[in-house]
mmCIF file of C-alpha atoms in Angstrom:
data_model
loop_
_atom_site.group_PDB
_atom_site.id
_atom_site.type_symbol
_atom_site.label_atom_id
_atom_site.label_comp_id
_atom_site.label_asym_id
_atom_site.label_seq_id
_atom_site.Cartn_x
_atom_site.Cartn_y
_atom_site.Cartn_z
ATOM 1 C CA MET A 1055 -53.789 49.922 43.148
ATOM 2 C CA THR A 1056 -52.194 52.055 40.453
ATOM 3 C CA ALA A 1057 -50.547 50.616 37.356
ATOM 4 C CA ALA A 1058 -46.775 50.469 37.237
ATOM 5 C CA ALA A 1059 -44.589 52.505 34.939
ATOM 6 C CA LEU A 1060 -44.593 52.012 31.192
ATOM 7 C CA VAL A 1061 -42.740 49.057 29.741
ATOM 8 C CA SER A 1062 -42.050 50.696 26.404
ATOM 9 C CA CYS A 1063 -41.783 48.988 23.044
ATOM 10 C CA GLY A 1064 -42.551 51.707 20.533
ATOM 11 C CA GLY A 1065 -45.399 53.839 19.212
ATOM 12 C CA SER A 1066 -48.818 53.234 17.767
ATOM 13 C CA SER A 1067 -51.820 55.150 16.520
ATOM 14 C CA PRO A 1068 -53.328 57.960 18.571
ATOM 15 C CA SER A 1069 -55.686 57.246 21.453
ATOM 16 C CA PRO A 1070 -59.332 58.347 21.444
ATOM 17 C CA ALA A 1071 -60.721 60.468 24.255
ATOM 18 C CA ASP A 1072 -60.207 59.042 27.731
ATOM 19 C CA PRO A 1073 -63.014 56.477 28.162
ATOM 20 C CA THR A 1074 -62.806 56.672 31.939
ATOM 21 C CA VAL A 1075 -64.088 60.239 32.126
ATOM 22 C CA GLY A 1076 -67.600 60.287 33.547
ATOM 23 C CA ALA A 1077 -67.835 56.497 33.392
ATOM 24 C CA THR A 1078 -69.131 54.262 36.140
ATOM 25 C CA GLN A 1079 -66.351 51.899 37.120
ATOM 26 C CA PRO A 1080 -67.513 48.279 37.603
ATOM 27 C CA ALA A 1081 -65.801 45.931 39.982
ATOM 28 C CA ALA A 1082 -62.494 44.429 38.933
ATOM 29 C CA ARG A 1083 -62.532 40.924 37.522
ATOM 30 C CA PRO A 1084 -60.850 38.083 39.345
ATOM 31 C CA VAL A 1085 -57.622 36.883 37.744
ATOM 32 C CA PRO A 1086 -57.591 33.098 37.198
ATOM 33 C CA THR A 1087 -54.691 30.844 37.934
ATOM 34 C CA ALA A 1088 -51.806 31.171 35.488
ATOM 35 C CA ALA A 1089 -52.344 29.525 32.103
ATOM 36 C CA GLY A 1090 -48.659 28.691 31.644
ATOM 37 C CA VAL A 1091 -48.088 31.643 29.311
ATOM 38 C CA ASP A 1092 -44.918 33.708 29.584
ATOM 39 C CA PRO A 1093 -45.816 37.269 30.724
ATOM 40 C CA SER A 1094 -42.688 38.801 29.203
ATOM 41 C CA ILE A 1095 -43.094 40.822 26.006
ATOM 42 C CA SER A 1096 -42.603 38.692 22.904
ATOM 43 C CA ARG A 1097 -40.671 40.078 19.962
ATOM 44 C CA ASP A 1098 -38.727 37.039 18.684
ATOM 45 C CA SER A 1099 -39.848 34.548 16.050
ATOM 46 C CA GLU A 1100 -40.980 31.072 17.005
ATOM 47 C CA ASP A 1101 -39.072 29.740 13.988
ATOM 48 C CA GLY A 1102 -35.350 29.928 13.366
ATOM 49 C CA GLY A 1103 -33.557 31.329 10.375
ATOM 50 C CA LYS A 1104 -34.236 34.502 8.411
ATOM 51 C CA THR A 1105 -37.748 35.383 9.548
ATOM 52 C CA VAL A 1106 -40.184 38.265 9.610
ATOM 53 C CA ASN A 1107 -43.283 38.490 11.822
ATOM 54 C CA LEU A 1108 -45.978 40.718 10.368
ATOM 55 C CA THR A 1109 -48.503 42.288 12.742
ATOM 56 C CA LEU A 1110 -51.489 44.422 11.765
ATOM 57 C CA ASP A 1111 -53.252 46.620 14.335
ATOM 58 C CA ASP A 1112 -56.575 48.392 14.956
ATOM 59 C CA GLY A 1113 -58.894 46.313 12.767
ATOM 60 C CA PRO A 1114 -60.721 44.443 11.627
ATOM 61 C CA ASP A 1115 -61.841 47.057 9.123
ATOM 62 C CA PRO A 1116 -64.493 46.160 6.514
ATOM 63 C CA VAL A 1117 -62.665 48.101 3.778
ATOM 64 C CA TRP A 1118 -59.011 47.410 4.485
ATOM 65 C CA THR A 1119 -58.790 44.049 6.238
ATOM 66 C CA PRO A 1120 -60.139 42.047 3.255
ATOM 67 C CA ARG A 1121 -57.595 43.743 0.993
ATOM 68 C CA PHE A 1122 -54.761 42.906 3.373
ATOM 69 C CA LEU A 1123 -55.956 39.308 3.633
ATOM 70 C CA ASP A 1124 -55.972 38.950 -0.153
ATOM 71 C CA LEU A 1125 -52.502 40.484 -0.400
ATOM 72 C CA LEU A 1126 -51.070 38.175 2.270
ATOM 73 C CA ALA A 1127 -52.631 35.156 0.555
ATOM 74 C CA LYS A 1128 -51.027 36.139 -2.747
ATOM 75 C CA HIS A 1129 -47.597 35.936 -1.115
ATOM 76 C CA HIS A 1130 -48.373 32.958 1.137
ATOM 77 C CA ALA A 1131 -47.565 35.237 4.067
ATOM 78 C CA LYS A 1132 -49.041 35.119 7.552
ATOM 79 C CA ALA A 1133 -49.655 37.780 10.156
ATOM 80 C CA VAL A 1134 -50.975 38.510 13.624
ATOM 81 C CA PHE A 1135 -54.093 40.700 13.577
ATOM 82 C CA CYS A 1136 -54.289 42.818 16.736
ATOM 83 C CA VAL A 1137 -57.991 43.605 16.850
ATOM 84 C CA LEU A 1138 -60.021 46.040 18.904
ATOM 85 C CA GLY A 1139 -62.958 44.516 20.767
ATOM 86 C CA PRO A 1140 -65.705 46.725 19.256
ATOM 87 C CA ASN A 1141 -64.363 46.195 15.734
ATOM 88 C CA ALA A 1142 -64.340 42.439 16.281
ATOM 89 C CA LYS A 1143 -67.903 42.579 17.550
ATOM 90 C CA ALA A 1144 -68.995 44.609 14.514
ATOM 91 C CA HIS A 1145 -67.257 42.346 11.955
ATOM 92 C CA PRO A 1146 -67.294 38.711 13.120
ATOM 93 C CA ASP A 1147 -67.062 37.483 9.536
ATOM 94 C CA LEU A 1148 -63.638 39.050 9.192
ATOM 95 C CA LEU A 1149 -62.366 37.291 12.313
ATOM 96 C CA GLY A 1150 -63.384 33.996 10.727
ATOM 97 C CA ARG A 1151 -61.534 34.897 7.533
ATOM 98 C CA ILE A 1152 -58.414 35.842 9.495
ATOM 99 C CA VAL A 1153 -58.216 32.566 11.404
ATOM 100 C CA ASP A 1154 -59.341 30.353 8.517
ATOM 101 C CA ALA A 1155 -56.497 31.793 6.415
ATOM 102 C CA GLY A 1156 -53.953 30.654 8.999
ATOM 103 C CA HIS A 1157 -53.328 33.981 10.694
ATOM 104 C CA ARG A 1158 -53.486 34.601 14.456
ATOM 105 C CA LEU A 1159 -55.543 36.884 16.681
ATOM 106 C CA CYS A 1160 -54.332 39.379 19.264
ATOM 107 C CA ASP A 1161 -56.340 41.323 21.860
ATOM 108 C CA HIS A 1162 -55.724 45.068 21.365
ATOM 109 C CA THR A 1163 -58.157 46.260 24.099
ATOM 110 C CA VAL A 1164 -61.518 48.016 23.885
ATOM 111 C CA HIS A 1165 -60.735 51.727 23.625
ATOM 112 C CA HIS A 1166 -57.121 51.828 22.389
ATOM 113 C CA ASP A 1167 -56.105 53.894 25.387
ATOM 114 C CA THR A 1168 -52.386 54.609 25.000
ATOM 115 C CA ALA A 1169 -52.293 55.980 28.552
ATOM 116 C CA MET A 1170 -53.709 52.870 30.182
ATOM 117 C CA ASP A 1171 -50.390 52.218 31.907
ATOM 118 C CA LYS A 1172 -51.182 55.266 34.032
ATOM 119 C CA LYS A 1173 -54.631 53.956 34.996
ATOM 120 C CA PRO A 1174 -55.584 51.586 37.857
ATOM 121 C CA ALA A 1175 -54.957 47.890 37.380
ATOM 122 C CA ASP A 1176 -58.692 47.113 37.478
ATOM 123 C CA TYR A 1177 -59.211 49.504 34.544
ATOM 124 C CA GLN A 1178 -56.437 47.743 32.627
ATOM 125 C CA ALA A 1179 -58.075 44.396 33.347
ATOM 126 C CA ARG A 1180 -61.430 45.587 31.994
ATOM 127 C CA GLU A 1181 -59.805 46.939 28.824
ATOM 128 C CA ILE A 1182 -58.090 43.605 28.180
ATOM 129 C CA LEU A 1183 -60.804 41.199 29.288
ATOM 130 C CA ASP A 1184 -63.827 43.031 27.910
ATOM 131 C CA ALA A 1185 -62.086 43.047 24.532
ATOM 132 C CA LYS A 1186 -61.284 39.362 24.938
ATOM 133 C CA ASP A 1187 -64.965 38.639 25.567
ATOM 134 C CA MET A 1188 -65.955 40.547 22.420
ATOM 135 C CA ILE A 1189 -63.358 38.742 20.326
ATOM 136 C CA ASP A 1190 -64.328 35.363 21.779
ATOM 137 C CA GLN A 1191 -67.997 35.904 20.993
ATOM 138 C CA ALA A 1192 -67.334 37.289 17.524
ATOM 139 C CA SER A 1193 -64.898 34.534 16.560
ATOM 140 C CA GLY A 1194 -66.783 31.629 18.092
ATOM 141 C CA GLY A 1195 -64.043 31.053 20.646
ATOM 142 C CA ARG A 1196 -61.070 30.962 18.247
ATOM 143 C CA PRO A 1197 -57.694 31.148 20.013
ATOM 144 C CA ILE A 1198 -56.395 34.578 20.995
ATOM 145 C CA GLN A 1199 -52.699 33.977 21.426
ATOM 146 C CA TYR A 1200 -51.434 37.492 22.120
ATOM 147 C CA TYR A 1201 -52.204 40.769 23.874
ATOM 148 C CA ARG A 1202 -50.783 44.044 22.596
ATOM 149 C CA ALA A 1203 -51.055 47.184 24.728
ATOM 150 C CA PRO A 1204 -51.954 50.286 22.696
ATOM 151 C CA GLY A 1205 -48.832 52.356 22.162
ATOM 152 C CA GLY A 1206 -46.803 49.791 24.077
ATOM 153 C CA ALA A 1207 -48.449 50.881 27.353
ATOM 154 C CA PHE A 1208 -47.699 47.607 29.129
ATOM 155 C CA THR A 1209 -47.434 47.283 32.897
ATOM 156 C CA PRO A 1210 -46.426 44.298 35.019
ATOM 157 C CA GLU A 1211 -50.103 44.001 36.011
ATOM 158 C CA SER A 1212 -51.440 44.050 32.458
ATOM 159 C CA ARG A 1213 -48.867 41.518 31.296
ATOM 160 C CA GLN A 1214 -49.781 39.167 34.128
ATOM 161 C CA ILE A 1215 -53.512 39.575 33.442
ATOM 162 C CA ALA A 1216 -53.018 38.765 29.751
ATOM 163 C CA ALA A 1217 -50.778 35.768 30.461
ATOM 164 C CA ALA A 1218 -53.178 34.417 33.061
ATOM 165 C CA HIS A 1219 -55.856 34.389 30.347
ATOM 166 C CA GLY A 1220 -53.648 32.612 27.817
ATOM 167 C CA MET A 1221 -52.348 35.632 25.889
ATOM 168 C CA ARG A 1222 -48.625 36.393 25.492
ATOM 169 C CA PRO A 1223 -47.823 40.116 25.610
ATOM 170 C CA LEU A 1224 -46.775 41.138 22.099
ATOM 171 C CA GLY A 1225 -44.320 43.897 21.296
ATOM 172 C CA TRP A 1226 -42.466 44.797 18.121
ATOM 173 C CA ASN A 1227 -39.001 45.564 16.821
ATOM 174 C CA VAL A 1228 -39.899 47.538 13.713
ATOM 175 C CA ASP A 1229 -42.232 50.564 13.804
ATOM 176 C CA PRO A 1230 -42.354 52.621 10.580
ATOM 177 C CA SER A 1231 -45.136 54.867 11.993
ATOM 178 C CA ASP A 1232 -47.312 53.961 9.038
ATOM 179 C CA TYR A 1233 -50.399 55.294 10.854
ATOM 180 C CA GLN A 1234 -48.975 58.805 10.332
ATOM 181 C CA ARG A 1235 -49.054 58.202 6.564
ATOM 182 C CA PRO A 1236 -45.494 59.431 5.900
ATOM 183 C CA GLY A 1237 -45.521 58.090 2.332
ATOM 184 C CA VAL A 1238 -45.307 54.621 0.809
ATOM 185 C CA ASP A 1239 -41.570 54.703 0.112
ATOM 186 C CA THR A 1240 -40.823 56.060 3.587
ATOM 187 C CA ILE A 1241 -42.734 53.179 5.194
ATOM 188 C CA VAL A 1242 -40.871 50.661 3.046
ATOM 189 C CA THR A 1243 -37.459 52.185 3.779
ATOM 190 C CA ARG A 1244 -38.088 52.392 7.518
ATOM 191 C CA VAL A 1245 -39.069 48.730 7.678
ATOM 192 C CA GLN A 1246 -36.044 47.636 5.678
ATOM 193 C CA GLN A 1247 -33.686 49.712 7.827
ATOM 194 C CA GLN A 1248 -35.189 48.699 11.182
ATOM 195 C CA LEU A 1249 -35.236 44.956 10.528
ATOM 196 C CA ALA A 1250 -31.731 44.784 11.987
ATOM 197 C CA LYS A 1251 -33.406 45.366 15.387
ATOM 198 C CA GLY A 1252 -35.483 42.183 15.109
ATOM 199 C CA PRO A 1253 -38.194 40.414 13.135
ATOM 200 C CA THR A 1254 -41.547 41.716 14.419
ATOM 201 C CA VAL A 1255 -43.032 44.486 12.263
ATOM 202 C CA LEU A 1256 -45.831 46.823 13.410
ATOM 203 C CA LEU A 1257 -48.291 47.927 10.708
ATOM 204 C CA HIS A 1258 -51.985 48.867 10.689
ATOM 205 C CA ASP A 1259 -55.011 47.548 8.797
ATOM 206 C CA GLY A 1260 -57.507 49.709 10.732
ATOM 207 C CA GLY A 1261 -57.922 53.112 12.318
ATOM 208 C CA GLY A 1262 -58.150 55.186 9.147
ATOM 209 C CA ASN A 1263 -57.143 55.261 5.512
ATOM 210 C CA ARG A 1264 -54.541 52.503 5.088
ATOM 211 C CA GLU A 1265 -53.790 52.908 1.390
ATOM 212 C CA GLN A 1266 -50.168 53.858 2.076
ATOM 213 C CA THR A 1267 -49.693 50.884 4.380
ATOM 214 C CA PHE A 1268 -51.285 48.568 1.834
ATOM 215 C CA GLN A 1269 -49.054 49.751 -0.989
ATOM 216 C CA ALA A 1270 -45.999 49.633 1.253
ATOM 217 C CA LEU A 1271 -46.757 46.083 2.355
ATOM 218 C CA GLU A 1272 -47.239 45.068 -1.270
ATOM 219 C CA LYS A 1273 -43.694 46.281 -2.018
ATOM 220 C CA LEU A 1274 -42.309 44.798 1.187
ATOM 221 C CA LEU A 1275 -43.761 41.346 0.557
ATOM 222 C CA THR A 1276 -42.103 41.272 -2.861
ATOM 223 C CA TRP A 1277 -38.854 42.387 -1.222
ATOM 224 C CA PHE A 1278 -39.136 39.847 1.626
ATOM 225 C CA ASP A 1279 -39.639 37.081 -0.935
ATOM 226 C CA ALA A 1280 -36.670 38.215 -3.000
ATOM 227 C CA GLN A 1281 -34.460 38.459 0.104
ATOM 228 C CA GLY A 1282 -35.335 34.934 1.232
ATOM 229 C CA TYR A 1283 -37.314 35.820 4.355
ATOM 230 C CA HIS A 1284 -39.562 33.193 5.933
ATOM 231 C CA TYR A 1285 -42.878 34.341 7.401
ATOM 232 C CA SER A 1286 -43.166 33.320 11.020
ATOM 233 C CA PHE A 1287 -45.105 34.249 14.156
ATOM 234 C CA PRO A 1288 -43.847 35.812 17.381
ATOM 235 C CA LYS A 1289 -43.301 33.360 20.221
ATOM 236 C CA ALA A 1290 -46.543 32.762 22.093
#
């Protein structure tokens, strides 16, 4: 069975080389009975009022993630960390820090394949569930409340697979393309301007040099505080 067409919700960092090339394809995993999780893409806050939902993708990174955690703690802010399976496996200590600080985990697949919506459903399942296994093992079974498709490459099949394993598909409203490193002030301005679309902000703590994102978030957190924003989570 082939995956359905893209359910788009924005951009993300570039994909590595296609991991399916030359690879032996194992059998597809069985999908368990539904876990009572909504398979629609979540972008709204679980709290009312003037809220912002921070999300950080492509980590955990041993250089950048600790800096982001310290910055969030300084502002009593919370975030969803959308982690790649291999990075979670390599840095289990950081997963513990993320959850212990009151943040949430999100499955961001194994290979960050932004074209996975054009791949067979069994490939999508492996990307999601192999990453989930890595995150589970690295975190000691901490809750993984969300699944984010790389580049927004969701399909009806992938959303159902994630929901059946207890993970709400997670989109975004605000994408400043910080991974392209357009400049600190540009990232800040884009976030401020796009917040009218909704509360969930896409940023990155992994996948390369994140100095611009870090400095931009430092300015944004001060601005959020001054503007009376409340830090929330997307609906799970």
